[in-house]
Amino acid sequence: MNQKWLHGLPVVLLLVVLLFGYGTRTDSAFDAWKQQFRQVAINKGIHADNVDRALRGLSPDKKVLRLEAHQPEFTKSVWEYLETAASPERIAKGQAFLHDYAPLLSRIHAQYGVQPEYLLSVWGLESNFGNHTGRYSIVRSLATLAYAGEPARREFWQAQLISALRIVQNGDMPPISMQGSWAGAIGHTQFIPTTFEAYAVDFDGDGKRDLVNSIPDALASTANYLANSGWERDQPWGFEVRLPANFDWSQADVDFWLPLNIWGKIAGVTAVHGQVLDSSTSNAFVLLPAGHRGPAFLALRNFDAILKYNNAQNYALAVGYLGDRIQGKPPLSATWPTEELPLSHAQKSELQSLLTMAGYSTEGVDGKLGPNTRSALRRWQQEAGFPADGYATLQQLDVLRQRVAAKTAN
């Protein structure tokens, strides 16, 4: 706006321009989207008056779009992440709640088979035991993302919005309680709306599934979700182990599962804190969250169940470790390679590009070290003389740069 023109306006008119000229300007494209969505929602069973009530006066939340577009790059090392996730304060709070909510947790455990410590761990990680559930309007956030979010995910966000409207329509939660994260996650344990519909339970018996105002509903719903994700009743998620000096690092792979007794008898793996491996036929894989220089774990089926909740290995490890510490188990025995800096998103993308150029295709470049990238990295590590643990380091990235440059020059 031209500043000289502003200076010529009467004070009252200037205030009107500043207050109303920008804040309430209609977005015709968003209005058109709301009309289109209205019909879609009605076709999905949402009553017309409920849709109209939800959309009336609704405008896009630009902060939500900024957060989606500029999410902070995750460059924390696994040990830094665990230090925060399983801080002494969080462990102490979890242990206090283990006592305070003992009768409730016992009933949930009896019904779903999920040990109380791990429910408290999820609660602690997702919302710091209910202290940070989010203050964004679920409906506004999801409408914003369905309208103007990343194009590839707009259908997903629209499905979440319809689900959120159905939650209100069914009377589980009043509109005023539909507040949460900027991405639409609800309540103490941060369920997205479709997960809420599929797995939320009314555990306090009031006829509603309320994950914001009812701790019994929130914790029981989390247990129900984990149970339906394959949680094995009363079994561990995993435990710390020691690997023999001659261990085949290529066997430390999420797709390489063996019975515990085979890991113990043939592979020479031993438990750090006295778990007996030789007598168990439960399947597990070797997890090396910081490569061959950091702690090693045998991860069981319950680790997989936690991944269904949040498909990030660091998250699943944090849930397991925090739960162990709440239970009173000792801290990790092995030390982390704390001098090793984690790769940034850009460096991970570069690694993927270089691996592909070197003949080890990662099936795309996205800055995420998923199964395809780890598989490609293992093959290159083996050829380059590094332990094939699938863990990328800055040193290896530098070697890969030099080799690809030399290959290109020739």
PDB file of N, CA, C and O in Angstrom, residues 344-393:
ATOM      1  N   SER A 344      22.475 -33.556   7.596  1.00  0.00           N
ATOM      2  CA  SER A 344      21.326 -32.683   7.404  1.00  0.00           C
ATOM      3  C   SER A 344      20.440 -33.247   6.296  1.00  0.00           C
ATOM      4  O   SER A 344      20.818 -34.194   5.592  1.00  0.00           O
ATOM      5  N   HIS A 345      19.278 -32.643   6.130  1.00  0.00           N
ATOM      6  CA  HIS A 345      18.365 -33.073   5.064  1.00  0.00           C
ATOM      7  C   HIS A 345      19.046 -32.931   3.703  1.00  0.00           C
ATOM      8  O   HIS A 345      18.963 -33.828   2.843  1.00  0.00           O
ATOM      9  N   ALA A 346      19.747 -31.817   3.495  1.00  0.00           N
ATOM     10  CA  ALA A 346      20.425 -31.598   2.223  1.00  0.00           C
ATOM     11  C   ALA A 346      21.532 -32.626   2.005  1.00  0.00           C
ATOM     12  O   ALA A 346      21.728 -33.118   0.883  1.00  0.00           O
ATOM     13  N   GLN A 347      22.248 -32.965   3.060  1.00  0.00           N
ATOM     14  CA  GLN A 347      23.322 -33.949   2.934  1.00  0.00           C
ATOM     15  C   GLN A 347      22.770 -35.348   2.671  1.00  0.00           C
ATOM     16  O   GLN A 347      23.372 -36.134   1.931  1.00  0.00           O
ATOM     17  N   LYS A 348      21.623 -35.656   3.257  1.00  0.00           N
ATOM     18  CA  LYS A 348      20.986 -36.950   2.976  1.00  0.00           C
ATOM     19  C   LYS A 348      20.553 -37.025   1.518  1.00  0.00           C
ATOM     20  O   LYS A 348      20.707 -38.065   0.863  1.00  0.00           O
ATOM     21  N   SER A 349      20.013 -35.932   1.009  1.00  0.00           N
ATOM     22  CA  SER A 349      19.637 -35.877  -0.409  1.00  0.00           C
ATOM     23  C   SER A 349      20.861 -36.051  -1.296  1.00  0.00           C
ATOM     24  O   SER A 349      20.823 -36.777  -2.302  1.00  0.00           O
ATOM     25  N   GLU A 350      21.952 -35.380  -0.910  1.00  0.00           N
ATOM     26  CA  GLU A 350      23.190 -35.516  -1.680  1.00  0.00           C
ATOM     27  C   GLU A 350      23.688 -36.955  -1.643  1.00  0.00           C
ATOM     28  O   GLU A 350      24.136 -37.502  -2.665  1.00  0.00           O
ATOM     29  N   LEU A 351      23.619 -37.572  -0.479  1.00  0.00           N
ATOM     30  CA  LEU A 351      24.035 -38.973  -0.349  1.00  0.00           C
ATOM     31  C   LEU A 351      23.249 -39.858  -1.301  1.00  0.00           C
ATOM     32  O   LEU A 351      23.815 -40.716  -1.995  1.00  0.00           O
ATOM     33  N   GLN A 352      21.942 -39.655  -1.344  1.00  0.00           N
ATOM     34  CA  GLN A 352      21.096 -40.453  -2.233  1.00  0.00           C
ATOM     35  C   GLN A 352      21.489 -40.246  -3.696  1.00  0.00           C
ATOM     36  O   GLN A 352      21.583 -41.219  -4.460  1.00  0.00           O
ATOM     37  N   SER A 353      21.705 -39.006  -4.080  1.00  0.00           N
ATOM     38  CA  SER A 353      22.099 -38.707  -5.464  1.00  0.00           C
ATOM     39  C   SER A 353      23.432 -39.357  -5.805  1.00  0.00           C
ATOM     40  O   SER A 353      23.599 -39.965  -6.873  1.00  0.00           O
ATOM     41  N   LEU A 354      24.393 -39.243  -4.894  1.00  0.00           N
ATOM     42  CA  LEU A 354      25.723 -39.798  -5.142  1.00  0.00           C
ATOM     43  C   LEU A 354      25.691 -41.323  -5.195  1.00  0.00           C
ATOM     44  O   LEU A 354      26.382 -41.930  -6.032  1.00  0.00           O
ATOM     45  N   LEU A 355      24.943 -41.945  -4.313  1.00  0.00           N
ATOM     46  CA  LEU A 355      24.837 -43.404  -4.345  1.00  0.00           C
ATOM     47  C   LEU A 355      24.269 -43.872  -5.683  1.00  0.00           C
ATOM     48  O   LEU A 355      24.766 -44.836  -6.284  1.00  0.00           O
ATOM     49  N   THR A 356      23.243 -43.184  -6.145  1.00  0.00           N
ATOM     50  CA  THR A 356      22.631 -43.548  -7.429  1.00  0.00           C
ATOM     51  C   THR A 356      23.630 -43.351  -8.564  1.00  0.00           C
ATOM     52  O   THR A 356      23.751 -44.200  -9.461  1.00  0.00           O
ATOM     53  N   MET A 357      24.369 -42.241  -8.512  1.00  0.00           N
ATOM     54  CA  MET A 357      25.381 -41.986  -9.551  1.00  0.00           C
ATOM     55  C   MET A 357      26.487 -43.033  -9.514  1.00  0.00           C
ATOM     56  O   MET A 357      27.074 -43.368 -10.553  1.00  0.00           O
ATOM     57  N   ALA A 358      26.757 -43.569  -8.326  1.00  0.00           N
ATOM     58  CA  ALA A 358      27.811 -44.577  -8.184  1.00  0.00           C
ATOM     59  C   ALA A 358      27.334 -45.973  -8.563  1.00  0.00           C
ATOM     60  O   ALA A 358      28.120 -46.932  -8.523  1.00  0.00           O
ATOM     61  N   GLY A 359      26.050 -46.099  -8.912  1.00  0.00           N
ATOM     62  CA  GLY A 359      25.515 -47.396  -9.314  1.00  0.00           C
ATOM     63  C   GLY A 359      24.742 -48.124  -8.246  1.00  0.00           C
ATOM     64  O   GLY A 359      24.437 -49.313  -8.389  1.00  0.00           O
ATOM     65  N   TYR A 360      24.412 -47.423  -7.159  1.00  0.00           N
ATOM     66  CA  TYR A 360      23.658 -48.029  -6.051  1.00  0.00           C
ATOM     67  C   TYR A 360      22.350 -47.242  -5.895  1.00  0.00           C
ATOM     68  O   TYR A 360      22.230 -46.356  -5.048  1.00  0.00           O
ATOM     69  N   SER A 361      21.381 -47.560  -6.706  1.00  0.00           N
ATOM     70  CA  SER A 361      20.155 -46.764  -6.780  1.00  0.00           C
ATOM     71  C   SER A 361      19.401 -46.748  -5.462  1.00  0.00           C
ATOM     72  O   SER A 361      19.202 -47.793  -4.820  1.00  0.00           O
ATOM     73  N   THR A 362      18.976 -45.546  -5.070  1.00  0.00           N
ATOM     74  CA  THR A 362      18.159 -45.382  -3.861  1.00  0.00           C
ATOM     75  C   THR A 362      16.674 -45.262  -4.195  1.00  0.00           C
ATOM     76  O   THR A 362      15.860 -44.990  -3.318  1.00  0.00           O
ATOM     77  N   GLU A 363      16.334 -45.442  -5.457  1.00  0.00           N
ATOM     78  CA  GLU A 363      14.938 -45.364  -5.917  1.00  0.00           C
ATOM     79  C   GLU A 363      14.314 -44.005  -5.633  1.00  0.00           C
ATOM     80  O   GLU A 363      13.160 -43.907  -5.248  1.00  0.00           O
ATOM     81  N   GLY A 364      15.101 -42.947  -5.820  1.00  0.00           N
ATOM     82  CA  GLY A 364      14.582 -41.603  -5.632  1.00  0.00           C
ATOM     83  C   GLY A 364      15.394 -40.811  -4.615  1.00  0.00           C
ATOM     84  O   GLY A 364      16.187 -41.379  -3.852  1.00  0.00           O
ATOM     85  N   VAL A 365      15.184 -39.482  -4.627  1.00  0.00           N
ATOM     86  CA  VAL A 365      15.892 -38.588  -3.713  1.00  0.00           C
ATOM     87  C   VAL A 365      14.856 -37.792  -2.934  1.00  0.00           C
ATOM     88  O   VAL A 365      14.104 -37.000  -3.499  1.00  0.00           O
ATOM     89  N   ASP A 366      14.798 -38.018  -1.619  1.00  0.00           N
ATOM     90  CA  ASP A 366      13.827 -37.303  -0.792  1.00  0.00           C
ATOM     91  C   ASP A 366      14.414 -36.807   0.528  1.00  0.00           C
ATOM     92  O   ASP A 366      13.700 -36.259   1.362  1.00  0.00           O
ATOM     93  N   GLY A 367      15.708 -37.027   0.733  1.00  0.00           N
ATOM     94  CA  GLY A 367      16.331 -36.566   1.978  1.00  0.00           C
ATOM     95  C   GLY A 367      15.982 -37.401   3.182  1.00  0.00           C
ATOM     96  O   GLY A 367      16.229 -36.990   4.321  1.00  0.00           O
ATOM     97  N   LYS A 368      15.424 -38.597   2.958  1.00  0.00           N
ATOM     98  CA  LYS A 368      15.059 -39.497   4.058  1.00  0.00           C
ATOM     99  C   LYS A 368      15.754 -40.827   3.851  1.00  0.00           C
ATOM    100  O   LYS A 368      15.680 -41.410   2.768  1.00  0.00           O
ATOM    101  N   LEU A 369      16.409 -41.308   4.895  1.00  0.00           N
ATOM    102  CA  LEU A 369      17.163 -42.549   4.775  1.00  0.00           C
ATOM    103  C   LEU A 369      16.259 -43.741   5.087  1.00  0.00           C
ATOM    104  O   LEU A 369      16.325 -44.345   6.154  1.00  0.00           O
ATOM    105  N   GLY A 370      15.413 -44.068   4.119  1.00  0.00           N
ATOM    106  CA  GLY A 370      14.486 -45.181   4.262  1.00  0.00           C
ATOM    107  C   GLY A 370      15.118 -46.499   3.852  1.00  0.00           C
ATOM    108  O   GLY A 370      16.324 -46.578   3.606  1.00  0.00           O
ATOM    109  N   PRO A 371      14.316 -47.569   3.758  1.00  0.00           N
ATOM    110  CA  PRO A 371      14.842 -48.906   3.455  1.00  0.00           C
ATOM    111  C   PRO A 371      15.634 -48.966   2.153  1.00  0.00           C
ATOM    112  O   PRO A 371      16.691 -49.610   2.101  1.00  0.00           O
ATOM    113  N   ASN A 372      15.154 -48.315   1.094  1.00  0.00           N
ATOM    114  CA  ASN A 372      15.870 -48.363  -0.181  1.00  0.00           C
ATOM    115  C   ASN A 372      17.242 -47.709  -0.078  1.00  0.00           C
ATOM    116  O   ASN A 372      18.234 -48.218  -0.611  1.00  0.00           O
ATOM    117  N   THR A 373      17.300 -46.565   0.613  1.00  0.00           N
ATOM    118  CA  THR A 373      18.577 -45.871   0.756  1.00  0.00           C
ATOM    119  C   THR A 373      19.533 -46.669   1.644  1.00  0.00           C
ATOM    120  O   THR A 373      20.728 -46.783   1.338  1.00  0.00           O
ATOM    121  N   ARG A 374      19.015 -47.227   2.734  1.00  0.00           N
ATOM    122  CA  ARG A 374      19.890 -48.014   3.616  1.00  0.00           C
ATOM    123  C   ARG A 374      20.430 -49.246   2.895  1.00  0.00           C
ATOM    124  O   ARG A 374      21.590 -49.632   3.074  1.00  0.00           O
ATOM    125  N   SER A 375      19.594 -49.859   2.057  1.00  0.00           N
ATOM    126  CA  SER A 375      20.043 -51.025   1.295  1.00  0.00           C
ATOM    127  C   SER A 375      21.145 -50.635   0.313  1.00  0.00           C
ATOM    128  O   SER A 375      22.169 -51.331   0.195  1.00  0.00           O
ATOM    129  N   ALA A 376      20.934 -49.521  -0.381  1.00  0.00           N
ATOM    130  CA  ALA A 376      21.951 -49.044  -1.321  1.00  0.00           C
ATOM    131  C   ALA A 376      23.231 -48.681  -0.580  1.00  0.00           C
ATOM    132  O   ALA A 376      24.356 -48.983  -1.035  1.00  0.00           O
ATOM    133  N   LEU A 377      23.090 -48.031   0.569  1.00  0.00           N
ATOM    134  CA  LEU A 377      24.257 -47.619   1.349  1.00  0.00           C
ATOM    135  C   LEU A 377      25.043 -48.834   1.831  1.00  0.00           C
ATOM    136  O   LEU A 377      26.274 -48.839   1.794  1.00  0.00           O
ATOM    137  N   ARG A 378      24.329 -49.878   2.273  1.00  0.00           N
ATOM    138  CA  ARG A 378      25.013 -51.101   2.726  1.00  0.00           C
ATOM    139  C   ARG A 378      25.880 -51.685   1.607  1.00  0.00           C
ATOM    140  O   ARG A 378      27.015 -52.100   1.843  1.00  0.00           O
ATOM    141  N   ARG A 379      25.308 -51.734   0.406  1.00  0.00           N
ATOM    142  CA  ARG A 379      26.056 -52.312  -0.713  1.00  0.00           C
ATOM    143  C   ARG A 379      27.310 -51.488  -1.011  1.00  0.00           C
ATOM    144  O   ARG A 379      28.383 -52.037  -1.265  1.00  0.00           O
ATOM    145  N   TRP A 380      27.154 -50.151  -0.950  1.00  0.00           N
ATOM    146  CA  TRP A 380      28.313 -49.297  -1.193  1.00  0.00           C
ATOM    147  C   TRP A 380      29.326 -49.423  -0.056  1.00  0.00           C
ATOM    148  O   TRP A 380      30.537 -49.497  -0.300  1.00  0.00           O
ATOM    149  N   GLN A 381      28.860 -49.450   1.196  1.00  0.00           N
ATOM    150  CA  GLN A 381      29.766 -49.574   2.340  1.00  0.00           C
ATOM    151  C   GLN A 381      30.615 -50.835   2.225  1.00  0.00           C
ATOM    152  O   GLN A 381      31.820 -50.819   2.494  1.00  0.00           O
ATOM    153  N   GLN A 382      29.966 -51.930   1.851  1.00  0.00           N
ATOM    154  CA  GLN A 382      30.679 -53.193   1.720  1.00  0.00           C
ATOM    155  C   GLN A 382      31.764 -53.094   0.651  1.00  0.00           C
ATOM    156  O   GLN A 382      32.899 -53.544   0.854  1.00  0.00           O
ATOM    157  N   GLU A 383      31.434 -52.463  -0.470  1.00  0.00           N
ATOM    158  CA  GLU A 383      32.395 -52.312  -1.567  1.00  0.00           C
ATOM    159  C   GLU A 383      33.518 -51.360  -1.179  1.00  0.00           C
ATOM    160  O   GLU A 383      34.673 -51.540  -1.585  1.00  0.00           O
ATOM    161  N   ALA A 384      33.184 -50.346  -0.363  1.00  0.00           N
ATOM    162  CA  ALA A 384      34.159 -49.316   0.003  1.00  0.00           C
ATOM    163  C   ALA A 384      34.997 -49.692   1.218  1.00  0.00           C
ATOM    164  O   ALA A 384      35.913 -48.943   1.596  1.00  0.00           O
ATOM    165  N   GLY A 385      34.693 -50.811   1.855  1.00  0.00           N
ATOM    166  CA  GLY A 385      35.489 -51.256   2.994  1.00  0.00           C
ATOM    167  C   GLY A 385      35.024 -50.755   4.345  1.00  0.00           C
ATOM    168  O   GLY A 385      35.746 -50.881   5.347  1.00  0.00           O
ATOM    169  N   PHE A 386      33.797 -50.200   4.406  1.00  0.00           N
ATOM    170  CA  PHE A 386      33.222 -49.784   5.686  1.00  0.00           C
ATOM    171  C   PHE A 386      32.338 -50.907   6.244  1.00  0.00           C
ATOM    172  O   PHE A 386      31.813 -51.720   5.474  1.00  0.00           O
ATOM    173  N   PRO A 387      32.130 -50.954   7.566  1.00  0.00           N
ATOM    174  CA  PRO A 387      31.134 -51.885   8.105  1.00  0.00           C
ATOM    175  C   PRO A 387      29.773 -51.609   7.472  1.00  0.00           C
ATOM    176  O   PRO A 387      29.305 -50.459   7.478  1.00  0.00           O
ATOM    177  N   ALA A 388      29.154 -52.628   6.922  1.00  0.00           N
ATOM    178  CA  ALA A 388      27.898 -52.446   6.177  1.00  0.00           C
ATOM    179  C   ALA A 388      26.714 -52.373   7.132  1.00  0.00           C
ATOM    180  O   ALA A 388      25.841 -53.242   7.145  1.00  0.00           O
ATOM    181  N   ASP A 389      26.674 -51.302   7.946  1.00  0.00           N
ATOM    182  CA  ASP A 389      25.625 -51.169   8.955  1.00  0.00           C
ATOM    183  C   ASP A 389      24.458 -50.292   8.502  1.00  0.00           C
ATOM    184  O   ASP A 389      23.487 -50.099   9.241  1.00  0.00           O
ATOM    185  N   GLY A 390      24.537 -49.715   7.298  1.00  0.00           N
ATOM    186  CA  GLY A 390      23.439 -48.890   6.786  1.00  0.00           C
ATOM    187  C   GLY A 390      23.304 -47.547   7.463  1.00  0.00           C
ATOM    188  O   GLY A 390      22.297 -46.863   7.291  1.00  0.00           O
ATOM    189  N   TYR A 391      24.321 -47.146   8.217  1.00  0.00           N
ATOM    190  CA  TYR A 391      24.287 -45.868   8.929  1.00  0.00           C
ATOM    191  C   TYR A 391      25.239 -44.904   8.235  1.00  0.00           C
ATOM    192  O   TYR A 391      26.438 -45.172   8.094  1.00  0.00           O
ATOM    193  N   ALA A 392      24.712 -43.779   7.788  1.00  0.00           N
ATOM    194  CA  ALA A 392      25.497 -42.824   7.011  1.00  0.00           C
ATOM    195  C   ALA A 392      26.231 -41.849   7.919  1.00  0.00           C
ATOM    196  O   ALA A 392      25.655 -41.315   8.868  1.00  0.00           O
ATOM    197  N   THR A 393      27.494 -41.603   7.612  1.00  0.00           N
ATOM    198  CA  THR A 393      28.291 -40.633   8.356  1.00  0.00           C
ATOM    199  C   THR A 393      28.842 -39.582   7.397  1.00  0.00           C
ATOM    200  O   THR A 393      28.901 -39.787   6.176  1.00  0.00           O
TER     201      THR A 393
END
